[in-house]
C-alpha positions as semicolon CSV with decimal commas, in nm:
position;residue;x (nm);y (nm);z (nm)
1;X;-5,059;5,464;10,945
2;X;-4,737;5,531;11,093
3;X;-4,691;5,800;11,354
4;X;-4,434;5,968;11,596
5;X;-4,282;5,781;11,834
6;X;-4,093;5,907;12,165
7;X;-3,840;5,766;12,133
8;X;-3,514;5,789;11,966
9;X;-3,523;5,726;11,556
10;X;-3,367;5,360;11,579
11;X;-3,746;5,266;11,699
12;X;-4,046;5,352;11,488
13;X;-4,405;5,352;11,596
14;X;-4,589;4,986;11,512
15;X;-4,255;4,876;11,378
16;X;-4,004;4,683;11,624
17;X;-3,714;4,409;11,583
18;X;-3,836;4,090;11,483
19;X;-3,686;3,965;11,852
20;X;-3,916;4,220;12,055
21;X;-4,220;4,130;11,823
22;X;-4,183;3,755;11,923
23;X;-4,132;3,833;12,291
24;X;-4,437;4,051;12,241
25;X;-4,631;3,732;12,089
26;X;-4,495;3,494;12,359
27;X;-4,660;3,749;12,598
28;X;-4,966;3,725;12,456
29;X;-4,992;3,348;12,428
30;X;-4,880;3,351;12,796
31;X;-5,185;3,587;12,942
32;X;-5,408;3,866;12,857
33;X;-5,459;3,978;13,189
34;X;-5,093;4,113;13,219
35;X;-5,128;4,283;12,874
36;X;-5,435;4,475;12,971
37;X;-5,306;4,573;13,288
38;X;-4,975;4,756;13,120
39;X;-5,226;4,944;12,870
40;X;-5,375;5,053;13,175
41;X;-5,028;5,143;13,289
42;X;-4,935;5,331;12,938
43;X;-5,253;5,501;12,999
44;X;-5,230;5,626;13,337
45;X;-4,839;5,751;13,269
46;X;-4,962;5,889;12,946
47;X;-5,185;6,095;13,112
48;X;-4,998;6,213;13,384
49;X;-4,754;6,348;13,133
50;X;-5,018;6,606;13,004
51;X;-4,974;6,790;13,311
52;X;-4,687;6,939;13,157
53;X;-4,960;7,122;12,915
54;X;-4,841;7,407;13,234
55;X;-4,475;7,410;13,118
56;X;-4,595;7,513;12,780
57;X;-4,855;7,766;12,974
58;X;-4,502;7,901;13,169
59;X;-4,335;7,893;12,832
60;X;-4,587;8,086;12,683
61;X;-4,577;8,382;12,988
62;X;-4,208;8,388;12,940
63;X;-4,274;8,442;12,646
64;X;-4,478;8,703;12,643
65;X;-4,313;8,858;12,914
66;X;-4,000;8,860;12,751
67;X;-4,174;9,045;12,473
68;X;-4,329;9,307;12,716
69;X;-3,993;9,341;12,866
70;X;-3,806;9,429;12,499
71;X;-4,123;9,688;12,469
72;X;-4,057;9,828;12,789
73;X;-3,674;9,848;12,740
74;X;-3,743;10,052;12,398
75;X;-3,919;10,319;12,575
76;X;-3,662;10,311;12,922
77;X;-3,341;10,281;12,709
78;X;-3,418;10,633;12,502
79;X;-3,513;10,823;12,798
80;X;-3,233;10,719;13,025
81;X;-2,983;10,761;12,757
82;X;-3,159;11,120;12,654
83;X;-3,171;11,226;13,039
84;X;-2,811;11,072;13,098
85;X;-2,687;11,287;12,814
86;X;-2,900;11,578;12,920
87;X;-2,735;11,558;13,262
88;X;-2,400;11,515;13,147
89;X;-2,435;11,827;12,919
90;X;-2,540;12,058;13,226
91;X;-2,295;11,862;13,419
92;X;-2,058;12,019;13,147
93;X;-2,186;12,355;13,193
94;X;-2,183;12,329;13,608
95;X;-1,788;12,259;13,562
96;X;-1,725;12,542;13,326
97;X;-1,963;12,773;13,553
98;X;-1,711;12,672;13,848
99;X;-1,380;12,671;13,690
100;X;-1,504;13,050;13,565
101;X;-1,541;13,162;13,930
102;X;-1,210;12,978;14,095
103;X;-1,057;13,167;13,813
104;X;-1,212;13,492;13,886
105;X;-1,110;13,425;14,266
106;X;-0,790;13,377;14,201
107;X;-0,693;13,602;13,979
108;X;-0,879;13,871;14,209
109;X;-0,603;13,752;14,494
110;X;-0,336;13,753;14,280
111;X;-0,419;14,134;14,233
112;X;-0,450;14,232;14,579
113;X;-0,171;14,021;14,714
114;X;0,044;14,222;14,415
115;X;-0,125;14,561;14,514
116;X;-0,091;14,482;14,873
117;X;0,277;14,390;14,806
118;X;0,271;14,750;14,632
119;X;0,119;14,869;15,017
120;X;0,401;14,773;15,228
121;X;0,689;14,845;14,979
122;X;0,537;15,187;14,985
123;X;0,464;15,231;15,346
124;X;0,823;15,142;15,461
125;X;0,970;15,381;15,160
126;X;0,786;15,646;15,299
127;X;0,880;15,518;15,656
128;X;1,204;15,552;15,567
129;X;1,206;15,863;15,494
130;X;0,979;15,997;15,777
131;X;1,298;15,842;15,979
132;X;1,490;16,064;15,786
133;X;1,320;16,313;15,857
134;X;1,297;16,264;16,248
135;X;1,717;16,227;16,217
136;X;1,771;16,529;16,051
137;X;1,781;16,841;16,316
138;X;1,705;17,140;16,182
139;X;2,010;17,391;16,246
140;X;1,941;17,675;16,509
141;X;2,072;17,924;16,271
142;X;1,740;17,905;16,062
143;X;1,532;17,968;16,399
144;X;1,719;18,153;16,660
145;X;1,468;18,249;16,884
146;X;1,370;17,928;16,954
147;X;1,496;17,732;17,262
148;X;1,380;17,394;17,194
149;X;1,575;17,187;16,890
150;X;1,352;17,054;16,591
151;X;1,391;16,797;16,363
152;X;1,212;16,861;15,987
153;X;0,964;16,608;16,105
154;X;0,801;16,861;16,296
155;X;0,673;16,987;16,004
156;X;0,488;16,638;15,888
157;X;0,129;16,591;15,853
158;X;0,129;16,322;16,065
159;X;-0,274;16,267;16,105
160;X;-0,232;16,293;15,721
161;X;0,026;16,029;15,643
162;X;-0,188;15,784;15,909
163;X;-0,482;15,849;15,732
164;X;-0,354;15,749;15,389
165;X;-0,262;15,409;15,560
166;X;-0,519;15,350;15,723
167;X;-0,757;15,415;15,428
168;X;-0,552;15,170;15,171
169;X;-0,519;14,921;15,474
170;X;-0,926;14,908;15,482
171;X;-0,960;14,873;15,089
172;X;-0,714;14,550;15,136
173;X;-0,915;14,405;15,452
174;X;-1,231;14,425;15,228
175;X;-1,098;14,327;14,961
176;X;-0,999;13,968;15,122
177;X;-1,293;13,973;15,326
178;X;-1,493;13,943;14,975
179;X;-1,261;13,721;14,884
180;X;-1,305;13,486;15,220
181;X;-1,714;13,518;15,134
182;X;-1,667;13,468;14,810
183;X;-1,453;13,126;14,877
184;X;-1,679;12,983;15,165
185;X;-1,919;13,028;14,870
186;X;-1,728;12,813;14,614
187;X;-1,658;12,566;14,859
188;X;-2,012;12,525;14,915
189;X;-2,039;12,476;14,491
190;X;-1,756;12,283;14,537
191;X;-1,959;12,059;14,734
192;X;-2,220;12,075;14,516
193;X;-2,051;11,988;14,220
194;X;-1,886;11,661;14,406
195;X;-2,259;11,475;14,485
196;X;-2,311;11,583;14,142
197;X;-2,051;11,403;13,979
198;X;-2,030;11,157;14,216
199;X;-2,415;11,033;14,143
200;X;-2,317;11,072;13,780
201;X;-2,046;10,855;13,785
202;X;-2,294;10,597;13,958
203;X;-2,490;10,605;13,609
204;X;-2,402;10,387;13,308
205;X;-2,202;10,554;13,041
206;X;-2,271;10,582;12,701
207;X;-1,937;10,571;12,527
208;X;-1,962;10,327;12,266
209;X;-1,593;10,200;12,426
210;X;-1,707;10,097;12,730
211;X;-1,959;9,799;12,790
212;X;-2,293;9,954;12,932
213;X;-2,660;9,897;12,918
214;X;-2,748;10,205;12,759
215;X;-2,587;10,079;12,406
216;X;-2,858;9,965;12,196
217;X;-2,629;9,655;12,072
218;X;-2,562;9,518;12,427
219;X;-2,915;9,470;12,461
220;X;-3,001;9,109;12,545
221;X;-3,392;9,133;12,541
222;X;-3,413;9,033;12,155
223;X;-3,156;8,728;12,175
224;X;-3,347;8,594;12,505
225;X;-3,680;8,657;12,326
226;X;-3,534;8,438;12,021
227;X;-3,364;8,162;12,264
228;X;-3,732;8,167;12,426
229;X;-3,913;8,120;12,094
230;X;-3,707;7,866;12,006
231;X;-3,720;7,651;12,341
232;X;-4,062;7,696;12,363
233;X;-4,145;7,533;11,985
234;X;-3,942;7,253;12,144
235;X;-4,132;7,232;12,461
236;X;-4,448;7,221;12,231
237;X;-4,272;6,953;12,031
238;X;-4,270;6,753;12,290
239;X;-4,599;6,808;12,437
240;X;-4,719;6,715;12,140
241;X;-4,543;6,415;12,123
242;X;-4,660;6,325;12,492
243;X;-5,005;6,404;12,337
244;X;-5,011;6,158;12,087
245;X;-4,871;5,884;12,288
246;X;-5,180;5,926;12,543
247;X;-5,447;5,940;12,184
248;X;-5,239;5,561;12,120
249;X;-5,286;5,505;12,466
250;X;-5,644;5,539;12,461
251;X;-5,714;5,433;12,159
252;X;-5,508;5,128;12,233
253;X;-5,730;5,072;12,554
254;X;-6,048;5,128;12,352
255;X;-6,006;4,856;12,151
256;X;-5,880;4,619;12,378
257;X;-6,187;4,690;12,544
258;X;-6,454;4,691;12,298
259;X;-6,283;4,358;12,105
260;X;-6,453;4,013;12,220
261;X;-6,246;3,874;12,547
262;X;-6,161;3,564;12,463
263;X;-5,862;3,385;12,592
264;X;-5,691;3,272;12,295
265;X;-5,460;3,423;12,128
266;X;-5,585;3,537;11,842
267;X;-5,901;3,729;11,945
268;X;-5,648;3,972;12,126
269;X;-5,410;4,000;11,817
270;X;-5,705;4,090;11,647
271;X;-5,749;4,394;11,897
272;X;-5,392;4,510;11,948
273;X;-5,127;4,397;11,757
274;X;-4,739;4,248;11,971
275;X;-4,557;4,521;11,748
276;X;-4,835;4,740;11,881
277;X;-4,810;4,679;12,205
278;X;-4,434;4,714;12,195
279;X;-4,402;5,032;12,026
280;X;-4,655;5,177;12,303
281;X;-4,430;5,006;12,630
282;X;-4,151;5,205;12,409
283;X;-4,271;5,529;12,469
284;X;-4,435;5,495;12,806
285;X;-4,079;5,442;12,906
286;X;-3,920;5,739;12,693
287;X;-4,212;5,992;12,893
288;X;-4,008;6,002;13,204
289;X;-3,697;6,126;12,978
290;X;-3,912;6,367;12,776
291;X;-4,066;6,499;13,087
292;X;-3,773;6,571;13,258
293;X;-3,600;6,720;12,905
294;X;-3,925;6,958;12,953
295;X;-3,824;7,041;13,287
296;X;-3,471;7,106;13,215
297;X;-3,593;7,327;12,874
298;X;-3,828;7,552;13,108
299;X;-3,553;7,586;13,382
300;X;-3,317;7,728;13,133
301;X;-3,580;7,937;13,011
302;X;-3,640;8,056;13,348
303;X;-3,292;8,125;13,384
304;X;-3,286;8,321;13,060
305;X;-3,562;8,528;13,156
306;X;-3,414;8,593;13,514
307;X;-3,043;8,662;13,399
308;X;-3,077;8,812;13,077
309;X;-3,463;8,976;13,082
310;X;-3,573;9,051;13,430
311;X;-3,177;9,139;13,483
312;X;-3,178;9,377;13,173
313;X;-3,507;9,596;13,271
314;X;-3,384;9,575;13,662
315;X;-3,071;9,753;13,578
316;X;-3,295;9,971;13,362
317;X;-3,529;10,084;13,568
318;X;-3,288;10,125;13,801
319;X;-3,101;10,349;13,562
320;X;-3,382;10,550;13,500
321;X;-3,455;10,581;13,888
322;X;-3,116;10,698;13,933
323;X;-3,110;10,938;13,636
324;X;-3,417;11,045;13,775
325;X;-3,250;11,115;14,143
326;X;-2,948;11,292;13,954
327;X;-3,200;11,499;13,767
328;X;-3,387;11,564;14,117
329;X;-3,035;11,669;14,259
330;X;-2,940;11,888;13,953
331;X;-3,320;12,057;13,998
332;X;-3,205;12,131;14,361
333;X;-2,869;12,272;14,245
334;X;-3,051;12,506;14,061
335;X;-3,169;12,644;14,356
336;X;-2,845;12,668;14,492
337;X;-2,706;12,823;14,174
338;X;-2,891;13,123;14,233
339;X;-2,666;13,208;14,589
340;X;-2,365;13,150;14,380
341;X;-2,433;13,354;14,126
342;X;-2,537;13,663;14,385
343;X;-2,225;13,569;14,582
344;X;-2,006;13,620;14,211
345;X;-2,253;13,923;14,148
346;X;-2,125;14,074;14,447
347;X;-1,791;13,939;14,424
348;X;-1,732;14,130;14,108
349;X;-1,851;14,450;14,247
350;X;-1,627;14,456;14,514
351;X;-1,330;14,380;14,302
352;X;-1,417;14,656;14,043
353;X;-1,458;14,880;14,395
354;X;-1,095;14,786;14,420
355;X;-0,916;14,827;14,127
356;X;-1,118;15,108;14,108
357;X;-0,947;15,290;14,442
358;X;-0,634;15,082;14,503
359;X;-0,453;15,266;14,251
360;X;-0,551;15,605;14,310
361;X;-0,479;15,572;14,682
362;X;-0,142;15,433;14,614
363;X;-0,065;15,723;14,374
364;X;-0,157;15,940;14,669
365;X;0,090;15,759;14,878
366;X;0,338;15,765;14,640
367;X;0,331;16,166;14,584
368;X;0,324;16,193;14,942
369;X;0,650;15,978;14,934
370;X;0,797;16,206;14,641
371;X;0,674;16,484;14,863
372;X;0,850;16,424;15,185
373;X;1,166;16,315;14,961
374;X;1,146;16,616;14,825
375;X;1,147;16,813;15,139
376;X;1,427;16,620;15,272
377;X;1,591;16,729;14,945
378;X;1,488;17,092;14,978
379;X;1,626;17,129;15,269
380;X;1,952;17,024;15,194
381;X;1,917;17,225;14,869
382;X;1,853;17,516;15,105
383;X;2,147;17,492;15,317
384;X;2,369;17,535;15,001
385;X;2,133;17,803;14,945
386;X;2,208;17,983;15,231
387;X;2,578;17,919;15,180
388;X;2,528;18,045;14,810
389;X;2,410;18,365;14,977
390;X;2,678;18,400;15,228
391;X;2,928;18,390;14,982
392;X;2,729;18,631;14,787
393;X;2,668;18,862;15,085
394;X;3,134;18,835;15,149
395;X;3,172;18,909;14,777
396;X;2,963;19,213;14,864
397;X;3,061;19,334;15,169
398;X;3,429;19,334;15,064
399;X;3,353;19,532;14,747
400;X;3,201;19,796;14,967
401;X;3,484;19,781;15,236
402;X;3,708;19,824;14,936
403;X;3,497;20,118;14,806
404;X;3,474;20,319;15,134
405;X;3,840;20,266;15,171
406;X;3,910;20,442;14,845
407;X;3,624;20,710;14,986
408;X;3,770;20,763;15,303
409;X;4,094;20,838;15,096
410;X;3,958;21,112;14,833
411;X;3,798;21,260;15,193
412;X;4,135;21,293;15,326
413;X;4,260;21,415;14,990
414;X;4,024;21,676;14,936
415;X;4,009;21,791;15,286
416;X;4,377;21,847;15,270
417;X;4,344;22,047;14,941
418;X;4,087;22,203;15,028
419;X;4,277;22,354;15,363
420;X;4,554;22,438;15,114
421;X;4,288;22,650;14,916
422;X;4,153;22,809;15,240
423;X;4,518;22,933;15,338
424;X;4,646;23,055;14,988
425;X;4,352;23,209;14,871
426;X;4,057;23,247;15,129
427;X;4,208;23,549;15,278
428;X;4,111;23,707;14,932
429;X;3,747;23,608;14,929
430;X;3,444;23,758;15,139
431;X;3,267;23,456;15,316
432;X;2,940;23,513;15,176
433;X;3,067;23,487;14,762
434;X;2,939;23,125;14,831
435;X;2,807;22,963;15,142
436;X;2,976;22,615;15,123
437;X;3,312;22,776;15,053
438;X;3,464;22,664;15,333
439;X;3,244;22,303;15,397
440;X;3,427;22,003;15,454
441;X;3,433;21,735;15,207
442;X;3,122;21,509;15,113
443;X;3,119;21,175;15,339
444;X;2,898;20,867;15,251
445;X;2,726;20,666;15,524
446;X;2,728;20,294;15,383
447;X;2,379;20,102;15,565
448;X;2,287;19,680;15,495
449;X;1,963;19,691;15,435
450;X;1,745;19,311;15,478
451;X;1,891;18,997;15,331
452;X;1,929;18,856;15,724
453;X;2,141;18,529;15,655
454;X;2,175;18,235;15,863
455;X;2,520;18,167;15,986
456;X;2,573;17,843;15,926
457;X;2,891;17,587;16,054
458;X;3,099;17,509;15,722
459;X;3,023;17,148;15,798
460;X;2,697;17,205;15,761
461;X;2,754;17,312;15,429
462;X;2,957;17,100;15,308
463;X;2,731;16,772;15,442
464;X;2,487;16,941;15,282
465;X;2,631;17,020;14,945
466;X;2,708;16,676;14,900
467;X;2,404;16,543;14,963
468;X;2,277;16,759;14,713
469;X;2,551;16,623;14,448
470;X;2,507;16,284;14,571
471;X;2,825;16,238;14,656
């Protein structure tokens, strides 16, 4: 019966080219001795090659390693693609969290540099007109008695104005002193956020765009374990192969042993045939090449499982020990989190503080502005005043110098007639018919009474009236 041969299909086991089968024969009819001694030979080689029964053992643990390996990737590909997506989510949040507050920050100094902008316009409008005020003398006529000139900003509140300052000038200073906190705060997130990302962007991605071991599809575990399987039925192949060779090896050796020795040829062609014979020195030769196609089939095998296996669940447990780390650093942000979210706590009360005085104060300012504008106005307004009145008082005084004029006349009239009374008739009447016969004429005593106006220069009043005119 007919069985497999190592070598390649041009020879077949117990069947050889008539030239090799009478080479064979010519060998046997030379000696015996040789021919029992290259059984031997076969036999020893034939053996030898079993040892590669640990190639198949290797085959076997890659194998089943590789299989272990595609178990252990299904459970560490889920969780590092779960935590990597868990992390990127909070990541997400920890962004929007930040951009919030550097928002809130900035808008917050964008309202005090405005309002503090408001500040110093109003403090040099009002400092402008406390200048005014300090150049405009008031005139003597208004206080006579007085020896010493003053200036209407004599009559400033200046403790007053200084206080206004000063108390709109501390709502500013802590107002950016929250704001200073509040950013040495942020910075610190800032910093935060940067390890964050920056041990994020150390982990594999999971966009479907990008090549990464966290996409199912990229996974190389299965195709190894296949390219295993099917190197390994080779390797088996071939051990069986190298099997059945050492069977005809011994087999061949058992019957050239147990057959009768005798030294002619045909006693030993009765034990083991030239064709026989030939087929076995074959395949003793083809063991060497099978052997070392073994040893190159198990070095590419180790190569597979080193690359593409060992490689694969390196990278993911070393995924999965950097997601962990990230996680470990997001679990410490946490505790960070909690300062910045006191610091924003406190940032927004002391911005609702401010807007909540700012304004008030600087309407205070402002009507002590109008106020002192006012009185620079006022007084102005009450030089023409006082010029009003003085030209009131002249319109007066020369009606009544008109009137007593036209009184002192009638007095001078009806003395006269009443002297011409006295001498034509008076001689005629006894003095005591009436008592005021012979009185003089009423007289009227004209007398000012109050209404003390200033005299002021007529520059004065006219710098003053058009002032008040704008002119």
């Amino acid at each position: 019966m007919a069985s497999p041969s190592l070598v390649s299909s041009t020879h077949h086991l117990y069947r050889v080219p008539s030239g090799t089968a009478v080479t064979a024969a010519a060998g046997f009819n030379s000696s015996t001795r040789p021919l029992e001694q290259g059984l031997t030979t076969f036999f020893l080689n034939a053996k030898r090659s079993l040892e590669s029964k640990d190639l198949i053992v290797r085959a076997l643990d890659l194998v089943n390693s590789t299989k272990a390996a595609l178990e252990k990737a299904a459970v560490l590909l889920p969780k590092c693609v779960y935590l990597r997506n868990a992390l990127e989510g909070q990541l997400g949040v920890v962004r929007g969290l930040n951009a919030v507050m550097k928002q809130g920050k900035k808008s917050f100094e964008d309202y005090v540099q405005n309002t503090g902008g408001d500040f110093e316009e109003a403090k040099r409008g009002l400092s402008n007109i406390l200048t005014n005020l300090k150049n405009t003398t008031l005139d003597p006529a208004f206080s006579p008695k007085r020896q010493d000139p003053r200036t209407l900003h004599d009559f400033v509140d200046d403790a007053g104005v200084d206080r206004q300052w000063t108390e709109i000038q501390s709502m500013i200073d802590r107002a950016e002193a929250s704001i200073n906190r509040y950013g040495e705060s942020l910075m610190s997130f800032d910093n935060d956020l940067a390890s964050l990302e920056a041990s994020m962007s150390e982990l594999p991605n999971t966009s479907s765009k990008q090549p990464s071991i966290l996409h199912p599809n990229q996974n190389p575990v299965p195709r190894s374990l296949s390219a295993l399987d099917h190197h390994s039925v080779n390797l088996v192949d071939s051990f069986e192969k190298l099997n059945h060779h050492y069977e005809q090896c011994v087999d061949a050796l058992r019957r050239s042993e147990v057959a009768p020795m005798q030294s002619s040829t045909v006693g030993l062609t009765q034990s083991l045939s030239p064709e026989e014979f030939a087929v076995l020195e074959s395949d003793s030769q083809a063991v060497e090449e099978v052997l070392e196609d073994m040893a190159h089939i198990i070095s590419e095998m180790e190569n597979i499982f080193v690359e593409h296996v060992q490689g694969h669940i390196h990278s993911l447990e070393s995924c999965y020990a950097q997601t962990n780390a990230a996680l470990a650093q997001f679990e410490e942000f946490q505790i960070h989190l909690g300062s910045y979210i006191v610091a924003s706590t406190e940032f927004e009360s002391a911005q609702k503080e401010y807007q909540s005085l700012i304004h008030p104060a600087l309407d205070r300012l402002a009507n002590l502005s109008d106020f002192y504008s006012g009185f620079a106005r006022a007084y102005d307004e009450m030089v023409v005043e006082v010029g009003r009145r003085m030209g009131i008082r002249n319109k007066m005084e020369s009606i009544m110098k008109n009137a007593l004029a036209e009184i002192e006349e009638l007095y001078e009239h009806d003395l006269q007639k009443r002297e011409e009374f006295k001498s034509d008739t008076g001689e005629f009447l006894p003095m005591d018919i009436w008592p005021g016969l012979i009185d003089p004429p009423m007289r009227y005593n004209v007398e000012a009474i109050g209404g003390d106006i200033p005299v002021l220069k007529k520059e004065v009043l006219s710098r003053a009236l058009r002032t008040v005119n704008g002119l």
